[in-house]
Amino acid sequence: MKSRPALALVDVLAVLVFAAIGRRAHDENAQGAAFALGQIVGIALPFLAGAVLAALLIRSWRDPLALRTGIAVWLGAVVVGLALRAAVLGRLPLSFAIVATVSLAVLVLGWRGVVRGIMAVRRRRATTPA
């Protein structure tokens, strides 16, 4: 697969989507694209640090679609992200920890499932006689 490095970057996008959704959900004054990309990156930064650290440690670009890769990146994002957030804010609400853990699982593991499903369908179509 030629696009492995690009696929490895989808985790960064998944964490940014997590931050954007959270930012939008908690900003009653946000209208459309009124919230700044800088704020989203700031929110995502602790989680990105964990995801990137895990990706580097396991060399996620070698097999970005593997379940073990997704789990490692997800756990890195959650553990490091929540720890950094708690350290900076001095608190970590349990509800936020649960929502972040589940949301990041859906986003980081979910895109892999979608891509693997599409690839399986294409393989089946390619091998099925007409």
CSV table of C-alpha atoms in Angstrom, one decimal, residues 11-12 14-16 18-19 40-55 72-86 89 92 96-101 103-104 108:
chain,number,residue,atom,x,y,z
A,11,ASP,CA,-4.9,9.9,13.4
A,12,VAL,CA,-3.8,13.5,13.7
A,14,ALA,CA,-9.1,12.2,14.1
A,15,VAL,CA,-7.7,14.0,17.2
A,16,LEU,CA,-8.3,17.4,15.6
A,18,PHE,CA,-12.4,15.3,18.5
A,19,ALA,CA,-11.2,18.7,19.6
A,40,ILE,CA,-8.9,23.7,18.3
A,41,VAL,CA,-5.2,22.9,18.0
A,42,GLY,CA,-4.6,24.1,21.6
A,43,ILE,CA,-7.4,21.8,22.9
A,44,ALA,CA,-6.0,18.9,20.8
A,45,LEU,CA,-2.4,19.4,21.7
A,46,PRO,CA,-2.1,17.2,24.8
A,47,PHE,CA,-4.0,14.4,22.9
A,48,LEU,CA,-1.9,14.9,19.8
A,49,ALA,CA,1.2,14.6,21.9
A,50,GLY,CA,0.1,11.2,23.2
A,51,ALA,CA,-1.1,10.0,19.8
A,52,VAL,CA,2.1,11.0,18.0
A,53,LEU,CA,4.3,9.6,20.8
A,54,ALA,CA,2.5,6.3,20.6
A,55,ALA,CA,2.7,6.3,16.8
A,72,ALA,CA,-1.8,1.9,20.7
A,73,VAL,CA,-2.4,5.3,19.2
A,74,TRP,CA,-5.8,5.6,21.0
A,75,LEU,CA,-4.3,4.7,24.4
A,76,GLY,CA,-1.4,7.0,23.9
A,77,ALA,CA,-3.8,9.9,23.1
A,78,VAL,CA,-6.0,9.1,26.0
A,79,VAL,CA,-3.4,8.4,28.7
A,80,VAL,CA,-1.0,11.2,27.8
A,81,GLY,CA,-3.7,13.6,26.8
A,82,LEU,CA,-5.7,13.2,30.0
A,83,ALA,CA,-2.6,13.4,32.1
A,84,LEU,CA,-1.4,16.6,30.5
A,85,ARG,CA,-4.8,18.1,30.7
A,86,ALA,CA,-5.1,17.3,34.4
A,89,LEU,CA,-5.8,22.5,34.6
A,92,LEU,CA,-9.9,16.2,35.5
A,96,PHE,CA,-14.7,14.5,30.5
A,97,ALA,CA,-12.3,11.5,30.8
A,98,ILE,CA,-15.1,9.1,29.8
A,99,VAL,CA,-16.3,11.2,26.9
A,100,ALA,CA,-12.7,11.7,25.7
A,101,THR,CA,-11.9,8.0,25.9
A,103,SER,CA,-14.9,9.7,21.5
A,104,LEU,CA,-11.2,9.1,20.7
A,108,VAL,CA,-9.1,6.6,16.0
